[in-house]
Amino acid sequence: MKEAGIRWEPVPPDYEQLGGRALIAKLLLSEIPPACDALGPHNKLIFTPGLLGGAIVATAGRLSVGAKSPLTGGIKEANAGGTAGDALGKLAIKAIVVEEQPKNKEFYILELDVDTAKLIPADNSLRHIGTYATADRLQERYGADATVICIGQAGEYLMTGAGISTTGERDQRSNHAARGGLGAVMGSKGLKAVVIRKAVGKAIQLHDEELFRKAAKAYAQKLITDPKLGTKGSQHLYGTASIVGAVNEMGSLPTRNFSEGKFEHAAQLRGEKLRELVLAREGKVGTRCMPGCVIACRNLYPDESGKPIVGTVQYETIALVGSNLGLGNLDDVATLNYMCNDFGLDTIETGAALGVALEAGLAKFGDIEGIVGLLKQVGEGTVLGRVLGCGAVTTGKVLGIRRVPVALGQAMPGYDPRTLKGNGVTYATSPQGADHTAGNAFGARNEVPPLGTAGQKELSLRLQIIAAMLDSTGLCLFGRPPIIANPQLMIDMINGIYGWGWTKEDYDRFNRDVLRTELEFNRRAGITKTDYRIPEYMREEPLPPHNAVFDVPDSDLDSVFDAL
Amino acid sequence: MKEAGIRWEPVPPDYEQLGGRALIAKLLLSEIPPACDALGPHNKLIFTPGLLGGAIVATAGRLSVGAKSPLTGGIKEANAGGTAGDALGKLAIKAIVVEEQPKNKEFYILELDVDTAKLIPADNSLRHIGTYATADRLQERYGADATVICIGQAGEYLMTGAGISTTGERDQRSNHAARGGLGAVMGSKGLKAVVIRKAVGKAIQLHDEELFRKAAKAYAQKLITDPKLGTKGSQHLYGTASIVGAVNEMGSLPTRNFSEGKFEHAAQLRGEKLRELVLAREGKVGTRCMPGCVIACRNLYPDESGKPIVGTVQYETIALVGSNLGLGNLDDVATLNYMCNDFGLDTIETGAALGVALEAGLAKFGDIEGIVGLLKQVGEGTVLGRVLGCGAVTTGKVLGIRRVPVALGQAMPGYDPRTLKGNGVTYATSPQGADHTAGNAFGARNEVPPLGTAGQKELSLRLQIIAAMLDSTGLCLFGRPPIIANPQLMIDMINGIYGWGWTKEDYDRFNRDVLRTELEFNRRAGITKTDYRIPEYMREEPLPPHNAVFDVPDSDLDSVFDAL
């Protein structure tokens, strides 16, 4: 991009059998200096579908975005639903790799169509506006069926809490590759948006159609008949919000800046309440973000008059901008969710930053007007807005607060590690920092007691390997049960598409190599075990009501990857 | 301090033969978890004179302050002139070690007298006020000859650019253990000030008075007859500002956020100009900060009406808040210097932070009113003030600027490493981060060409070892030439006081052990070579007018301590 140019390249052989997170790991380790300035010219920003992208496998069209993270200082992959993964797959584009950066802070739009690509300057009507307006304006120009990947004000201002938004199926608003500050990397590259025109009539070529179809169908069937995922399942009915009650019961629901694990108004935030409200207001439930998804876990949340505010209100957002801010009202959550989405902010990072700001006294917990007043400043780019937009660590540093819920510089998602210790192990060891999608132990709570330390490191490693597979194939986290039960389904789908003849050993090595490559990147970036640790206060301050601390021994954390 | 209590302890045998920076290194490595939260309860804040403290050796009464740094994440020692080192030495207090922290954010005053110590709550009249008012009020209470060590607003607000102020000889205003955010550590301990009453008639006990007197006298004589240091020398006449012209000629004077190495108005900032102005206004030159100093390099800078503004205007301040902000006027420098001193801010860190803020467009380079308006906010504790008070890294992060002149998270002093590469090596390897006192190659510029890379790593190591000796004995940097020429003088003074029978080997080991201990602390704190590096842009952006980049190879940086 030194001269704002575009190069088409054949896929190098080393990258051939990679996609999504796996490709990001390999490409970044091979092509950028791991110690480089994440917002400087040597970082590379990658958009890549998973290996199943474009094949219309149920739940498998996620778009992976990757770069060195300006938030964690380590490698980062964040993925999102929507139509982008499918669209790139159909165009047979393995990856878009954005290099260098413009010298005079210009902004560009990358326009992709079948066999053509253009970089065009972003005119003023596209600057300093939110992701909703950006997507709307670009879809007006390029058609309502074009996919728009873009940043909001947060990314333009290089805020390290900025994510990347991408459009999806109609009427479901936006999806977000939210974590790790990748929106700031996109901003540093001077890229306001990528527009992918719908590739009418294009489909990916299948090497062995029968093998693929059989496996893909069996996989979809398993999802449909799964009691949790099918049309009578909690995930379809209530979406990710279905777990609010259970996490609260566990005493792991972040409440008032992670100072408590149970929230007195949790009932008002539950998935059941969400569904009831949305239906009563004639909003939507059971919508999907990706073509072909059979789970359809989303909702389109309307205000009291029935006007859509935001889709989809998810568990992590409910926890971080709801209970974590003392807000026991889904309308408040939806309002903050909309604002974060529009500014192009990670709701987890921003919720955590706001929690820290409330602890510092900038507004009161539960005071929605005060909180909206703070968050509004991010879009305005005031100094306080920039502080909040940079996330929890920066907010804590500036405001002199040491109770900052992060690992590797990234805010924790909606599970306090003191009472769900498997997640604590993941936060404290994942090369991605504190991510709920990096290895979430919540689903295994009946198998490994979440308050104990025994078995957590083995559990976390197992989950981290599966997560690496999901993020590299484009699968949604919800799609994992059939693949865990029968990995051959995934192997057959991959072989059916590509004809690589993968064995179970190849598949295992592929998944583990993702983590190995990422850990090596972070090691070369100068990250040590100390940087990964759970914050001191969480190891010492008991979390009510269980009064647990995070007490998994360092020796366990340091040896998680011994079995990798 | 859990119950705000005081414990007197005999000096443990392991700490007996240590003082100043050497004691800080050993105590922190032995007693605190290196990975602890620097602003949390496990950090310890140490006040300790050097080994010569209290003995009234010329230039040897500096007070060392140490803790884990909230700015660099590594070990920190910063020292200051004034009467504190001497006062503690005479009271036979090896160190004050401040542990734990108050739970309800109360603030205290520690009052020290012969054999008594009290912790008393700091009343409201002492809260949220600057260091000058704090010192004045406490000297009103305890006597004008009491030494007051204190923090200003910056330390109270836990800003990581906060230093610690200490009073000195009459009419010379304040001295500062400025670097590394130690003021924030003092703030986190709830300690607003330490008052040391003058120990009338107390003197340290000498083991071999004759040996000591002979060496101390010879040492003082060497200083007096040194052409640079004596009463006709440039250091006495012009103070540290004597080097402005030479650094500018080298193209190493930080100018407009380290974007140039020569400043067109440098002549207006030179030591000669400073002396001329101060004398014309009936201010003072040739004053001293410590009892017994024969160099007397200080000045007391008055405004146009002759009213003292600040003492002493020094080179580093001139470079960082003068040329670095595009200000070619000593009155402007003195104004900003006063404000930094009063708020209790490191002028180097704050000057660098302001430079970054000006690059972000918050005011124009050279616009003193705009810059004062920004700096004023630190004292007011506004969000922007807190950002600036947290230093250059935080300011760059919040404002989205990547040209941030730091190493190990700490702002560089007044020598651009691109054109004084020996200093670059020190910045990029010292366990203290970018400090001009950690091993300053400026004085060796005729010996090792500053633009070349050859010989820089050997030079830096030699200087770093000497710096460790200076900082551990309480010696001023200016006092080093006689000791370098004849180390036996130092050995005799130490043996004369303590009777330890040190040999040259003991002395060498002592000095090197300081660095070894500090490096080990930082290693355990999780700091890697990547964290120490000179910023990417300085390795790539040529610095006008020499158009040099920092190009000392990483292999040289990584092997600096091989010969330690």
PDB file of N, CA and C in Angstrom, chain B residues 336-397:
ATOM      1  N   LEU B 336       7.730  26.152  32.922  1.00  0.00           N
ATOM      2  CA  LEU B 336       7.315  24.745  32.858  1.00  0.00           C
ATOM      3  C   LEU B 336       8.052  23.919  33.921  1.00  0.00           C
ATOM      4  N   ASN B 337       9.309  24.253  34.148  1.00  0.00           N
ATOM      5  CA  ASN B 337      10.099  23.573  35.170  1.00  0.00           C
ATOM      6  C   ASN B 337       9.455  23.746  36.547  1.00  0.00           C
ATOM      7  N   TYR B 338       9.071  24.972  36.844  1.00  0.00           N
ATOM      8  CA  TYR B 338       8.416  25.243  38.118  1.00  0.00           C
ATOM      9  C   TYR B 338       7.143  24.416  38.261  1.00  0.00           C
ATOM     10  N   MET B 339       6.344  24.417  37.208  1.00  0.00           N
ATOM     11  CA  MET B 339       5.062  23.694  37.277  1.00  0.00           C
ATOM     12  C   MET B 339       5.290  22.195  37.488  1.00  0.00           C
ATOM     13  N   CYS B 340       6.245  21.644  36.748  1.00  0.00           N
ATOM     14  CA  CYS B 340       6.544  20.209  36.920  1.00  0.00           C
ATOM     15  C   CYS B 340       7.003  19.935  38.346  1.00  0.00           C
ATOM     16  N   ASN B 341       7.939  20.749  38.830  1.00  0.00           N
ATOM     17  CA  ASN B 341       8.432  20.552  40.190  1.00  0.00           C
ATOM     18  C   ASN B 341       7.294  20.621  41.198  1.00  0.00           C
ATOM     19  N   ASP B 342       6.421  21.585  41.003  1.00  0.00           N
ATOM     20  CA  ASP B 342       5.358  21.793  41.976  1.00  0.00           C
ATOM     21  C   ASP B 342       4.341  20.656  41.954  1.00  0.00           C
ATOM     22  N   PHE B 343       3.954  20.223  40.769  1.00  0.00           N
ATOM     23  CA  PHE B 343       3.021  19.088  40.676  1.00  0.00           C
ATOM     24  C   PHE B 343       3.710  17.780  41.073  1.00  0.00           C
ATOM     25  N   GLY B 344       5.041  17.825  41.146  1.00  0.00           N
ATOM     26  CA  GLY B 344       5.791  16.603  41.458  1.00  0.00           C
ATOM     27  C   GLY B 344       5.895  15.686  40.260  1.00  0.00           C
ATOM     28  N   LEU B 345       6.294  16.270  39.130  1.00  0.00           N
ATOM     29  CA  LEU B 345       6.419  15.516  37.874  1.00  0.00           C
ATOM     30  C   LEU B 345       7.873  15.489  37.426  1.00  0.00           C
ATOM     31  N   ASP B 346       8.266  14.394  36.836  1.00  0.00           N
ATOM     32  CA  ASP B 346       9.553  14.292  36.165  1.00  0.00           C
ATOM     33  C   ASP B 346       9.541  15.210  34.941  1.00  0.00           C
ATOM     34  N   THR B 347      10.476  16.145  34.860  1.00  0.00           N
ATOM     35  CA  THR B 347      10.467  17.048  33.695  1.00  0.00           C
ATOM     36  C   THR B 347      10.804  16.309  32.402  1.00  0.00           C
ATOM     37  N   ILE B 348      11.610  15.257  32.504  1.00  0.00           N
ATOM     38  CA  ILE B 348      11.959  14.509  31.279  1.00  0.00           C
ATOM     39  C   ILE B 348      10.725  13.788  30.743  1.00  0.00           C
ATOM     40  N   GLU B 349      10.084  13.023  31.619  1.00  0.00           N
ATOM     41  CA  GLU B 349       8.901  12.264  31.192  1.00  0.00           C
ATOM     42  C   GLU B 349       7.807  13.215  30.707  1.00  0.00           C
ATOM     43  N   THR B 350       7.620  14.286  31.438  1.00  0.00           N
ATOM     44  CA  THR B 350       6.528  15.207  31.113  1.00  0.00           C
ATOM     45  C   THR B 350       6.827  15.984  29.843  1.00  0.00           C
ATOM     46  N   GLY B 351       8.090  16.381  29.679  1.00  0.00           N
ATOM     47  CA  GLY B 351       8.472  17.063  28.442  1.00  0.00           C
ATOM     48  C   GLY B 351       8.249  16.155  27.239  1.00  0.00           C
ATOM     49  N   ALA B 352       8.607  14.891  27.396  1.00  0.00           N
ATOM     50  CA  ALA B 352       8.399  13.947  26.295  1.00  0.00           C
ATOM     51  C   ALA B 352       6.909  13.749  26.033  1.00  0.00           C
ATOM     52  N   ALA B 353       6.123  13.643  27.088  1.00  0.00           N
ATOM     53  CA  ALA B 353       4.666  13.465  26.927  1.00  0.00           C
ATOM     54  C   ALA B 353       4.067  14.680  26.223  1.00  0.00           C
ATOM     55  N   LEU B 354       4.506  15.875  26.627  1.00  0.00           N
ATOM     56  CA  LEU B 354       3.994  17.086  25.983  1.00  0.00           C
ATOM     57  C   LEU B 354       4.412  17.128  24.510  1.00  0.00           C
ATOM     58  N   GLY B 355       5.630  16.687  24.220  1.00  0.00           N
ATOM     59  CA  GLY B 355       6.075  16.645  22.826  1.00  0.00           C
ATOM     60  C   GLY B 355       5.164  15.772  21.981  1.00  0.00           C
ATOM     61  N   VAL B 356       4.781  14.630  22.536  1.00  0.00           N
ATOM     62  CA  VAL B 356       3.867  13.724  21.840  1.00  0.00           C
ATOM     63  C   VAL B 356       2.492  14.396  21.671  1.00  0.00           C
ATOM     64  N   ALA B 357       2.046  15.080  22.720  1.00  0.00           N
ATOM     65  CA  ALA B 357       0.741  15.759  22.656  1.00  0.00           C
ATOM     66  C   ALA B 357       0.750  16.864  21.606  1.00  0.00           C
ATOM     67  N   LEU B 358       1.882  17.556  21.478  1.00  0.00           N
ATOM     68  CA  LEU B 358       1.958  18.606  20.451  1.00  0.00           C
ATOM     69  C   LEU B 358       1.951  17.982  19.057  1.00  0.00           C
ATOM     70  N   GLU B 359       2.651  16.867  18.919  1.00  0.00           N
ATOM     71  CA  GLU B 359       2.602  16.187  17.612  1.00  0.00           C
ATOM     72  C   GLU B 359       1.164  15.779  17.271  1.00  0.00           C
ATOM     73  N   ALA B 360       0.385  15.454  18.310  1.00  0.00           N
ATOM     74  CA  ALA B 360      -1.020  15.087  18.080  1.00  0.00           C
ATOM     75  C   ALA B 360      -1.894  16.318  17.817  1.00  0.00           C
ATOM     76  N   GLY B 361      -1.297  17.511  17.963  1.00  0.00           N
ATOM     77  CA  GLY B 361      -2.031  18.723  17.619  1.00  0.00           C
ATOM     78  C   GLY B 361      -2.771  19.379  18.773  1.00  0.00           C
ATOM     79  N   LEU B 362      -2.480  18.981  20.022  1.00  0.00           N
ATOM     80  CA  LEU B 362      -3.188  19.586  21.163  1.00  0.00           C
ATOM     81  C   LEU B 362      -2.778  21.033  21.398  1.00  0.00           C
ATOM     82  N   ALA B 363      -1.600  21.393  20.944  1.00  0.00           N
ATOM     83  CA  ALA B 363      -1.171  22.794  20.899  1.00  0.00           C
ATOM     84  C   ALA B 363      -0.044  22.814  19.880  1.00  0.00           C
ATOM     85  N   LYS B 364       0.436  24.011  19.553  1.00  0.00           N
ATOM     86  CA  LYS B 364       1.507  24.087  18.556  1.00  0.00           C
ATOM     87  C   LYS B 364       2.874  24.072  19.242  1.00  0.00           C
ATOM     88  N   PHE B 365       3.863  23.504  18.584  1.00  0.00           N
ATOM     89  CA  PHE B 365       5.233  23.612  19.081  1.00  0.00           C
ATOM     90  C   PHE B 365       5.580  25.095  19.195  1.00  0.00           C
ATOM     91  N   GLY B 366       6.152  25.472  20.322  1.00  0.00           N
ATOM     92  CA  GLY B 366       6.539  26.868  20.510  1.00  0.00           C
ATOM     93  C   GLY B 366       5.461  27.737  21.137  1.00  0.00           C
ATOM     94  N   ASP B 367       4.271  27.184  21.306  1.00  0.00           N
ATOM     95  CA  ASP B 367       3.157  27.981  21.846  1.00  0.00           C
ATOM     96  C   ASP B 367       3.110  27.818  23.368  1.00  0.00           C
ATOM     97  N   ILE B 368       3.792  28.706  24.064  1.00  0.00           N
ATOM     98  CA  ILE B 368       3.927  28.546  25.517  1.00  0.00           C
ATOM     99  C   ILE B 368       2.579  28.609  26.229  1.00  0.00           C
ATOM    100  N   GLU B 369       1.692  29.497  25.781  1.00  0.00           N
ATOM    101  CA  GLU B 369       0.384  29.562  26.453  1.00  0.00           C
ATOM    102  C   GLU B 369      -0.354  28.233  26.304  1.00  0.00           C
ATOM    103  N   GLY B 370      -0.343  27.697  25.103  1.00  0.00           N
ATOM    104  CA  GLY B 370      -1.016  26.416  24.868  1.00  0.00           C
ATOM    105  C   GLY B 370      -0.407  25.305  25.718  1.00  0.00           C
ATOM    106  N   ILE B 371       0.919  25.302  25.807  1.00  0.00           N
ATOM    107  CA  ILE B 371       1.598  24.244  26.549  1.00  0.00           C
ATOM    108  C   ILE B 371       1.324  24.377  28.046  1.00  0.00           C
ATOM    109  N   VAL B 372       1.362  25.603  28.545  1.00  0.00           N
ATOM    110  CA  VAL B 372       1.031  25.822  29.966  1.00  0.00           C
ATOM    111  C   VAL B 372      -0.398  25.361  30.244  1.00  0.00           C
ATOM    112  N   GLY B 373      -1.272  25.635  29.296  1.00  0.00           N
ATOM    113  CA  GLY B 373      -2.672  25.212  29.450  1.00  0.00           C
ATOM    114  C   GLY B 373      -2.795  23.698  29.568  1.00  0.00           C
ATOM    115  N   LEU B 374      -1.981  22.989  28.811  1.00  0.00           N
ATOM    116  CA  LEU B 374      -1.998  21.523  28.907  1.00  0.00           C
ATOM    117  C   LEU B 374      -1.424  21.057  30.240  1.00  0.00           C
ATOM    118  N   LEU B 375      -0.272  21.619  30.589  1.00  0.00           N
ATOM    119  CA  LEU B 375       0.426  21.153  31.793  1.00  0.00           C
ATOM    120  C   LEU B 375      -0.368  21.464  33.062  1.00  0.00           C
ATOM    121  N   LYS B 376      -1.053  22.602  33.052  1.00  0.00           N
ATOM    122  CA  LYS B 376      -1.861  23.001  34.210  1.00  0.00           C
ATOM    123  C   LYS B 376      -2.861  21.919  34.595  1.00  0.00           C
ATOM    124  N   GLN B 377      -3.313  21.190  33.576  1.00  0.00           N
ATOM    125  CA  GLN B 377      -4.339  20.184  33.829  1.00  0.00           C
ATOM    126  C   GLN B 377      -3.833  19.006  34.662  1.00  0.00           C
ATOM    127  N   VAL B 378      -2.520  18.840  34.684  1.00  0.00           N
ATOM    128  CA  VAL B 378      -1.991  17.762  35.538  1.00  0.00           C
ATOM    129  C   VAL B 378      -2.303  18.063  36.992  1.00  0.00           C
ATOM    130  N   GLY B 379      -2.052  19.298  37.378  1.00  0.00           N
ATOM    131  CA  GLY B 379      -2.322  19.678  38.765  1.00  0.00           C
ATOM    132  C   GLY B 379      -3.800  19.632  39.096  1.00  0.00           C
ATOM    133  N   GLU B 380      -4.615  19.914  38.080  1.00  0.00           N
ATOM    134  CA  GLU B 380      -6.056  19.896  38.291  1.00  0.00           C
ATOM    135  C   GLU B 380      -6.622  18.474  38.281  1.00  0.00           C
ATOM    136  N   GLY B 381      -5.815  17.545  37.772  1.00  0.00           N
ATOM    137  CA  GLY B 381      -6.277  16.152  37.746  1.00  0.00           C
ATOM    138  C   GLY B 381      -7.367  15.888  36.729  1.00  0.00           C
ATOM    139  N   THR B 382      -7.432  16.694  35.666  1.00  0.00           N
ATOM    140  CA  THR B 382      -8.396  16.390  34.602  1.00  0.00           C
ATOM    141  C   THR B 382      -7.950  15.110  33.901  1.00  0.00           C
ATOM    142  N   VAL B 383      -8.831  14.580  33.057  1.00  0.00           N
ATOM    143  CA  VAL B 383      -8.462  13.357  32.337  1.00  0.00           C
ATOM    144  C   VAL B 383      -7.235  13.601  31.474  1.00  0.00           C
ATOM    145  N   LEU B 384      -7.203  14.704  30.746  1.00  0.00           N
ATOM    146  CA  LEU B 384      -6.034  14.985  29.920  1.00  0.00           C
ATOM    147  C   LEU B 384      -4.793  15.160  30.797  1.00  0.00           C
ATOM    148  N   GLY B 385      -4.980  15.828  31.935  1.00  0.00           N
ATOM    149  CA  GLY B 385      -3.863  16.001  32.857  1.00  0.00           C
ATOM    150  C   GLY B 385      -3.328  14.672  33.346  1.00  0.00           C
ATOM    151  N   ARG B 386      -4.231  13.754  33.625  1.00  0.00           N
ATOM    152  CA  ARG B 386      -3.808  12.433  34.076  1.00  0.00           C
ATOM    153  C   ARG B 386      -3.074  11.675  32.973  1.00  0.00           C
ATOM    154  N   VAL B 387      -3.553  11.842  31.755  1.00  0.00           N
ATOM    155  CA  VAL B 387      -2.887  11.185  30.618  1.00  0.00           C
ATOM    156  C   VAL B 387      -1.452  11.697  30.507  1.00  0.00           C
ATOM    157  N   LEU B 388      -1.299  13.015  30.474  1.00  0.00           N
ATOM    158  CA  LEU B 388       0.040  13.601  30.362  1.00  0.00           C
ATOM    159  C   LEU B 388       0.898  13.208  31.554  1.00  0.00           C
ATOM    160  N   GLY B 389       0.301  13.219  32.738  1.00  0.00           N
ATOM    161  CA  GLY B 389       1.041  12.892  33.953  1.00  0.00           C
ATOM    162  C   GLY B 389       1.489  11.444  33.995  1.00  0.00           C
ATOM    163  N   CYS B 390       0.841  10.599  33.199  1.00  0.00           N
ATOM    164  CA  CYS B 390       1.262   9.195  33.126  1.00  0.00           C
ATOM    165  C   CYS B 390       2.426   8.997  32.171  1.00  0.00           C
ATOM    166  N   GLY B 391       2.826  10.046  31.480  1.00  0.00           N
ATOM    167  CA  GLY B 391       4.039   9.963  30.683  1.00  0.00           C
ATOM    168  C   GLY B 391       3.829   9.743  29.204  1.00  0.00           C
ATOM    169  N   ALA B 392       4.935   9.577  28.519  1.00  0.00           N
ATOM    170  CA  ALA B 392       4.944   9.583  27.054  1.00  0.00           C
ATOM    171  C   ALA B 392       4.220   8.382  26.451  1.00  0.00           C
ATOM    172  N   VAL B 393       4.420   7.196  27.008  1.00  0.00           N
ATOM    173  CA  VAL B 393       3.797   6.009  26.415  1.00  0.00           C
ATOM    174  C   VAL B 393       2.280   6.114  26.470  1.00  0.00           C
ATOM    175  N   THR B 394       1.756   6.452  27.634  1.00  0.00           N
ATOM    176  CA  THR B 394       0.307   6.572  27.785  1.00  0.00           C
ATOM    177  C   THR B 394      -0.241   7.680  26.893  1.00  0.00           C
ATOM    178  N   THR B 395       0.468   8.794  26.826  1.00  0.00           N
ATOM    179  CA  THR B 395       0.023   9.902  25.988  1.00  0.00           C
ATOM    180  C   THR B 395      -0.025   9.474  24.524  1.00  0.00           C
ATOM    181  N   GLY B 396       1.017   8.782  24.078  1.00  0.00           N
ATOM    182  CA  GLY B 396       1.042   8.313  22.693  1.00  0.00           C
ATOM    183  C   GLY B 396      -0.072   7.328  22.412  1.00  0.00           C
ATOM    184  N   LYS B 397      -0.292   6.448  23.357  1.00  0.00           N
ATOM    185  CA  LYS B 397      -1.327   5.433  23.163  1.00  0.00           C
ATOM    186  C   LYS B 397      -2.703   6.088  23.050  1.00  0.00           C
TER     187      LYS B 397
END
